[in-house]
CSV table of C-alpha atoms in Angstrom, one decimal:
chain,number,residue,atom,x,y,z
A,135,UNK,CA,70.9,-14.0,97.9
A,136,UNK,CA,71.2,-16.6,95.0
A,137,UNK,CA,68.9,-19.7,95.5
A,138,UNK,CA,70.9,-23.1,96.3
A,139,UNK,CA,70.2,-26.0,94.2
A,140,UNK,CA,71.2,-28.9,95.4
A,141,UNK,CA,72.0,-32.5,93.1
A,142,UNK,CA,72.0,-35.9,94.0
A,143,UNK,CA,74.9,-38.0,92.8
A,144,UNK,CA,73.3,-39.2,89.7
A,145,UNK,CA,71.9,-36.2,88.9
A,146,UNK,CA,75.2,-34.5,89.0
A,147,UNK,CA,77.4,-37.4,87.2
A,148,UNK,CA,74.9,-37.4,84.2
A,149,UNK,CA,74.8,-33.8,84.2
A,150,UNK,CA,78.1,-33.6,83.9
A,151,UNK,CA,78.1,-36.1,80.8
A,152,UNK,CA,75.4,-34.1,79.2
A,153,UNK,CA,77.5,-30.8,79.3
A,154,UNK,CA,74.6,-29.4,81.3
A,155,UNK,CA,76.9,-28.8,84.1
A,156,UNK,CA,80.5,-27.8,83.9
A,157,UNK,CA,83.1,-26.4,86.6
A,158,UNK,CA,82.5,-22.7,86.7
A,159,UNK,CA,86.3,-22.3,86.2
A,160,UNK,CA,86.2,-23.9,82.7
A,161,UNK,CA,84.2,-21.0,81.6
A,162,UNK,CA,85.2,-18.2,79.6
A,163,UNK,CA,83.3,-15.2,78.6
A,164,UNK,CA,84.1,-14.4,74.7
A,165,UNK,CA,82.9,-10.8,74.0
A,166,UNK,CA,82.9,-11.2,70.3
A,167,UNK,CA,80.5,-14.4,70.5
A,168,UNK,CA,78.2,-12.6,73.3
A,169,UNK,CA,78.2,-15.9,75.3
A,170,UNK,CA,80.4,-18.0,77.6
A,171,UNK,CA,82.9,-20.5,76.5
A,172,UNK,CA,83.5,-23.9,78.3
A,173,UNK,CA,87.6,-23.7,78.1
A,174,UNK,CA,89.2,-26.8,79.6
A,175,UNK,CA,92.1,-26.6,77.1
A,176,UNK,CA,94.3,-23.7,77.2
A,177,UNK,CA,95.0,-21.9,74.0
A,178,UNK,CA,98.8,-22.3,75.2
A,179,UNK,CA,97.8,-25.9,74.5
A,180,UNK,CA,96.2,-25.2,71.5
A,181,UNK,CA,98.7,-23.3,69.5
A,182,UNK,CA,101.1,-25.8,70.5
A,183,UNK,CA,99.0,-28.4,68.1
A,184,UNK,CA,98.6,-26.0,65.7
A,185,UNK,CA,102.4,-25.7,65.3
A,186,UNK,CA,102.9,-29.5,65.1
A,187,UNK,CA,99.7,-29.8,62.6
A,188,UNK,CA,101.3,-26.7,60.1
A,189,UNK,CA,104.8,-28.2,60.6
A,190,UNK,CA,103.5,-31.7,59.2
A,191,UNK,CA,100.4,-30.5,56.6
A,192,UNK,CA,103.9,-28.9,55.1
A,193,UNK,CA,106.1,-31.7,55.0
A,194,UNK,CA,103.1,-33.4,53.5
A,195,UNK,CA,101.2,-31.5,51.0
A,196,UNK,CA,102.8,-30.1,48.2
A,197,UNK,CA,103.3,-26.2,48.2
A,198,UNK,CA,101.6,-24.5,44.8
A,199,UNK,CA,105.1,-22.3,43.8
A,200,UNK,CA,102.9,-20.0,41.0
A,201,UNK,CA,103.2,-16.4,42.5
A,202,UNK,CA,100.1,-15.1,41.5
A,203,UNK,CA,98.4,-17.5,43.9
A,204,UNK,CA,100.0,-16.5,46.7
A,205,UNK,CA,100.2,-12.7,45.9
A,206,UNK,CA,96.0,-12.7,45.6
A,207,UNK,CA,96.1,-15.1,49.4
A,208,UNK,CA,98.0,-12.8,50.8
A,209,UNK,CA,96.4,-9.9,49.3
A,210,UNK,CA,93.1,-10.9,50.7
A,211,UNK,CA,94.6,-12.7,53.8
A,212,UNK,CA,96.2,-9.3,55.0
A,213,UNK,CA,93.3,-7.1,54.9
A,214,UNK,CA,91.2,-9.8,56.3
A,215,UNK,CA,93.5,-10.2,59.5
A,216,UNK,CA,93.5,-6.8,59.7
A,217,UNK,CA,89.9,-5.9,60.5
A,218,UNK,CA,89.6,-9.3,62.1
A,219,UNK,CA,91.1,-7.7,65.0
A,220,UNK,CA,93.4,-10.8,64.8
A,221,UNK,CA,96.7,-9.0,63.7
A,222,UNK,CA,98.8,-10.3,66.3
A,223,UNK,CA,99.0,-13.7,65.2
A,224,UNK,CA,101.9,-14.9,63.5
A,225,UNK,CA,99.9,-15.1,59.5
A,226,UNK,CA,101.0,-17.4,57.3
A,227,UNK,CA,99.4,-17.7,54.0
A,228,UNK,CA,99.9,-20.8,51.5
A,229,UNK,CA,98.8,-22.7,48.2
A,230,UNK,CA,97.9,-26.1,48.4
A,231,UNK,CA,98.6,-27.8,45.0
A,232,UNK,CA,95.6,-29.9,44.7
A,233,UNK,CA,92.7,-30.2,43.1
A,234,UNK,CA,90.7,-30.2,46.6
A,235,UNK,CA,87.7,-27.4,47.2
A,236,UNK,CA,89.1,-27.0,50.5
A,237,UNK,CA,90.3,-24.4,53.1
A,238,UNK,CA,91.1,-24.1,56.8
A,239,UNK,CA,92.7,-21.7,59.4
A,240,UNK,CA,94.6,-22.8,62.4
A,241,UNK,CA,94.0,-20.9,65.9
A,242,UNK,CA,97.9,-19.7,65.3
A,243,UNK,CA,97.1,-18.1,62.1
A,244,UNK,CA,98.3,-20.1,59.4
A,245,UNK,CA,96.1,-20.4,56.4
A,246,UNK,CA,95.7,-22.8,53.8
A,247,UNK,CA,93.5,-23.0,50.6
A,248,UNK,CA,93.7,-25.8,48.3
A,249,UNK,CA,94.4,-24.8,44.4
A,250,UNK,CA,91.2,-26.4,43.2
A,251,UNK,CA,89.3,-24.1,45.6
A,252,UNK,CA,91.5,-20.9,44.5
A,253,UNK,CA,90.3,-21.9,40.8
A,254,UNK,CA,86.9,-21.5,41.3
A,255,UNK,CA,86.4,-18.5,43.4
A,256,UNK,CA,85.8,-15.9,41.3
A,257,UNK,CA,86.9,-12.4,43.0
A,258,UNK,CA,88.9,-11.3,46.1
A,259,UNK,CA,85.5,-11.1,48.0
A,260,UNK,CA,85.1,-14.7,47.4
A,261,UNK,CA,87.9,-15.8,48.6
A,262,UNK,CA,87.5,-13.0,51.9
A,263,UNK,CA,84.2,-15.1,52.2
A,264,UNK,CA,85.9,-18.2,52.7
A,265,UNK,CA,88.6,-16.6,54.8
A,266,UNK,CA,86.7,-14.8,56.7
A,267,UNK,CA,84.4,-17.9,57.9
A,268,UNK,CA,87.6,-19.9,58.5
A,269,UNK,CA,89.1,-16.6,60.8
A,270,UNK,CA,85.4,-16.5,62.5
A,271,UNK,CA,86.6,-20.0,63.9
A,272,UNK,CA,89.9,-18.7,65.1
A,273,UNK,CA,88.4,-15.7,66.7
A,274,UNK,CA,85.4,-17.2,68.4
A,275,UNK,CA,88.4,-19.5,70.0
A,276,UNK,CA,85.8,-22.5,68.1
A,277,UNK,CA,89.1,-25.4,68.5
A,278,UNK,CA,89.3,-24.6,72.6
A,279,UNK,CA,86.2,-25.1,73.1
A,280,UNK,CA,85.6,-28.1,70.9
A,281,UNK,CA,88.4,-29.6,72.6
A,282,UNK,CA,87.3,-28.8,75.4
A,283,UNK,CA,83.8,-29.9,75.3
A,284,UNK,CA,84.8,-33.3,73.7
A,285,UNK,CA,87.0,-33.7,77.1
A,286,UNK,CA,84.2,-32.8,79.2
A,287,UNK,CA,82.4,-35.3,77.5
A,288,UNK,CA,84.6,-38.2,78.2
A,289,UNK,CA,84.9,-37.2,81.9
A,290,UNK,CA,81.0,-37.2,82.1
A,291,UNK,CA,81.0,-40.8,80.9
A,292,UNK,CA,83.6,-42.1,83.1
A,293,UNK,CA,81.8,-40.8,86.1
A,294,UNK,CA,78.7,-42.0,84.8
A,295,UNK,CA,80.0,-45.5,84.4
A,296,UNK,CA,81.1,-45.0,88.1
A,297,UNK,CA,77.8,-43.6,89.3
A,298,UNK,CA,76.3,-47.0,87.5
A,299,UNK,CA,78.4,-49.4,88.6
A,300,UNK,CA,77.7,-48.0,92.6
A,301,UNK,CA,74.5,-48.3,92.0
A,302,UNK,CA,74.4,-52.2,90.9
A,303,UNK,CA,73.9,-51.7,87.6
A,304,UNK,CA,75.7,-53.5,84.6
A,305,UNK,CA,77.1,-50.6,82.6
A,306,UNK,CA,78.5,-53.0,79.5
A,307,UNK,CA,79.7,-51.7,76.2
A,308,UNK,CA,75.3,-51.2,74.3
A,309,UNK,CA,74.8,-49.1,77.9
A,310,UNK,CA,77.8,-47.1,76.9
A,311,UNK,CA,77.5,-47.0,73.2
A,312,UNK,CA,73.5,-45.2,74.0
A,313,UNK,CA,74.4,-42.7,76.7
A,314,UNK,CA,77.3,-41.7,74.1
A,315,UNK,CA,74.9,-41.4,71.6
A,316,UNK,CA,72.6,-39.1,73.5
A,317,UNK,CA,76.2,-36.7,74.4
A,318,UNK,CA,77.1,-37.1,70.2
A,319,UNK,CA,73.6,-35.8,68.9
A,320,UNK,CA,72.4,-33.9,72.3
A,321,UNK,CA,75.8,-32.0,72.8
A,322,UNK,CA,78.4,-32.1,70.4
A,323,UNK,CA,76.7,-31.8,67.0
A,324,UNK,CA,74.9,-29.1,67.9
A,325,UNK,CA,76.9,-27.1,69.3
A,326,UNK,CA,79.5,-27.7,66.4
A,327,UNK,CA,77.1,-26.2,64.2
A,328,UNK,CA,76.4,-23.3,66.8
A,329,UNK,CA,80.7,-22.8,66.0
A,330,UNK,CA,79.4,-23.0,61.8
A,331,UNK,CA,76.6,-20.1,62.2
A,332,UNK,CA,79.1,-18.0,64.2
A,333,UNK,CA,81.8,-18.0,62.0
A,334,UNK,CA,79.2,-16.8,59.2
A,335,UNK,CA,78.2,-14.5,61.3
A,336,UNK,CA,81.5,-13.0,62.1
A,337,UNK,CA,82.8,-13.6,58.8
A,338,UNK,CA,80.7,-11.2,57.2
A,339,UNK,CA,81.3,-8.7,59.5
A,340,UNK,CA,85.4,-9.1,59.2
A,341,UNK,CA,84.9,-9.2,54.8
A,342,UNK,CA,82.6,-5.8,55.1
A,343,UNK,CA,85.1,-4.3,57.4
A,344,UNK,CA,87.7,-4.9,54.9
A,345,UNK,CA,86.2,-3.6,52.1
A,346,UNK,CA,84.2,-6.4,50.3
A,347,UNK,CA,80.5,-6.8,49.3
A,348,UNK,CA,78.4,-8.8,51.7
A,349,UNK,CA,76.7,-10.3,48.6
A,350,UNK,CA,80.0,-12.1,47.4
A,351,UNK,CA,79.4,-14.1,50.6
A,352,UNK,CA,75.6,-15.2,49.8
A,353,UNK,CA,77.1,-16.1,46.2
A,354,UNK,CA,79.7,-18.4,47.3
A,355,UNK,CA,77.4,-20.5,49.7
A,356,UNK,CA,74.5,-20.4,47.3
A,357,UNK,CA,76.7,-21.9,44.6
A,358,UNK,CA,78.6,-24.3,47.2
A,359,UNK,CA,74.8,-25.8,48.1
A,360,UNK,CA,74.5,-26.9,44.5
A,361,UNK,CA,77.7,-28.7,45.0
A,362,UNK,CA,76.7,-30.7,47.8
A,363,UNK,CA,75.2,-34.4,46.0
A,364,UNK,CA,74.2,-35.9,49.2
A,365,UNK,CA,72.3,-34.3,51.5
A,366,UNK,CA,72.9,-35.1,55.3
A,367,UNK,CA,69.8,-35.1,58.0
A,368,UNK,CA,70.8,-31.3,59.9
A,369,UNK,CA,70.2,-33.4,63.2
A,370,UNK,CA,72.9,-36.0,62.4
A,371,UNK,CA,75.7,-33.1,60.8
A,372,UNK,CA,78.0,-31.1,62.3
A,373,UNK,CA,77.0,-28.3,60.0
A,374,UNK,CA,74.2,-26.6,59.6
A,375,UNK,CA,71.9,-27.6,56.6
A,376,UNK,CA,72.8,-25.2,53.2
A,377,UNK,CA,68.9,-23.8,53.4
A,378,UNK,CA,69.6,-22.6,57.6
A,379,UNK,CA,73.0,-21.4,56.8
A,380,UNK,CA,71.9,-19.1,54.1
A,381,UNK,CA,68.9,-18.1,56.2
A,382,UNK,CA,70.7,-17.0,58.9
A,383,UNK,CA,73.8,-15.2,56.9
A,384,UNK,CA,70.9,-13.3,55.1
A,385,UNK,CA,69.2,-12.6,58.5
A,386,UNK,CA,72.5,-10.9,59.7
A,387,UNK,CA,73.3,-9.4,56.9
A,388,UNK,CA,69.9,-7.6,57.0
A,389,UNK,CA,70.1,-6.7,60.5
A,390,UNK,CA,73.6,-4.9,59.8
A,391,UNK,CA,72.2,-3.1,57.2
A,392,UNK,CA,75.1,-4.4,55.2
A,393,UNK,CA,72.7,-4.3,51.8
């Protein structure tokens, strides 16, 4: 028979605004990740955004019309789905004319790389490297659980405002602005760049399984951390600093004997 621990009130309300403890029915296991998954936020309700964000980035943006552009996305995007065991998504797969080094993924599959970024990849397994990362997010259901987390966050500090408040003390807006400091850099940051390490992780397993190199993705982050002019403390970033991130894609591609 389990052990009971018991809380008092303000150990349970701050708890709860730390992330340290989270209604057992918000969490989800995720095979693919190995761990659980604090899902507040349905992925009915995330797709649903997703649609409205595609619908709009299209109205926006303007669509690159050169064919061969689109022929290699898709040629890369296809395979890439494939093995990412995501195939039953809905892919769509477009050219963003701009000069932008940028790409994303929405959790509904629809995929969008910015012209400037398709000009300097240099191969298909480039471009799987970026893909890949961005599908790594879809799979490892990275928006739910941001989403969710950042939700859980704001219900922790509502309660602990109440817990305060109870207890005679003056919870003003430099109280709130520290205890949502110590959620930012305690909670969120790091766990956003827990979602960063994953999606290199399973990135490289999705690009191998599909038939490219595992050292086309150490070439485009080696060359992508000698585009980076300002460097960002790891503590304060959501990502994880280019020296860990190589580190550990290295580490995994080692251990999967992918080289």
């Amino acid at each position: 028979m389990s052990k009971k621990i018991l809380l008092d009130r303000r150990e349970l309300v701050i708890g709860l605004a730390a992330g340290t403890i989270v209604p057992l029915a918000g969490c989800a296991d995720n095979a693919a990740l190995g761990r659980n998954q604090l899902m507040l936020v349905s992925q009915a309700e995330i797709e649903r955004l997703s649609a409205t964000a595609w619908r709009d980035t299209i109205q926006r943006e303007r669509v690159l019309t050169d064919p061969a552009y689109t022929r290699r996305l898709e040629r890369v995007g296809t395979r890439m789905a494939e093995t990412s065991g995501l195939s039953h998504l809905d892919w769509e797969f477009v050219v963003i004319d701009s000069d932008l080094v940028n790409a994303w993924v929405l959790p509904n599959g629809k995929v969008a790389f910015y012209k400037g970024l398709m000009d300097l990849v240099e191969t298909d397994g480039h471009v799987a490297t970026i893909m890949g990362h961005e599908m790594g997010h879809v799979a490892g259901r990275h928006a739910a659980e941001r989403a969710s987390q950042q939700r859980a966050a704001q219900m922790g500090m509502q309660l602990v405002g109440m817990a305060l408040q109870t207890q005679g003390v003056d919870y003003d807006a430099d109280m709130a602005a520290a205890l949502g400091a110590g959620i930012q850099y305690g909670v969120i940051l790091p766990y956003s760049r827990e979602h960063e390490f994953e999606a290199d992780r399973l990135g490289i397993d999705y690009m191998v399984g599909a038939g490219y190199a595992a050292r086309d993705a150490m070439d485009v982050w080696l060359a992508m951390s000698t585009m980076h002019q300002e460097r960002a403390l790891e503590f304060t970033s959501t990502h994880p600093s280019d020296d860990a991130r190589i580190a550990a894609m290295r580490a995994h591609i080692d251990a999967m004997g992918y080289i």
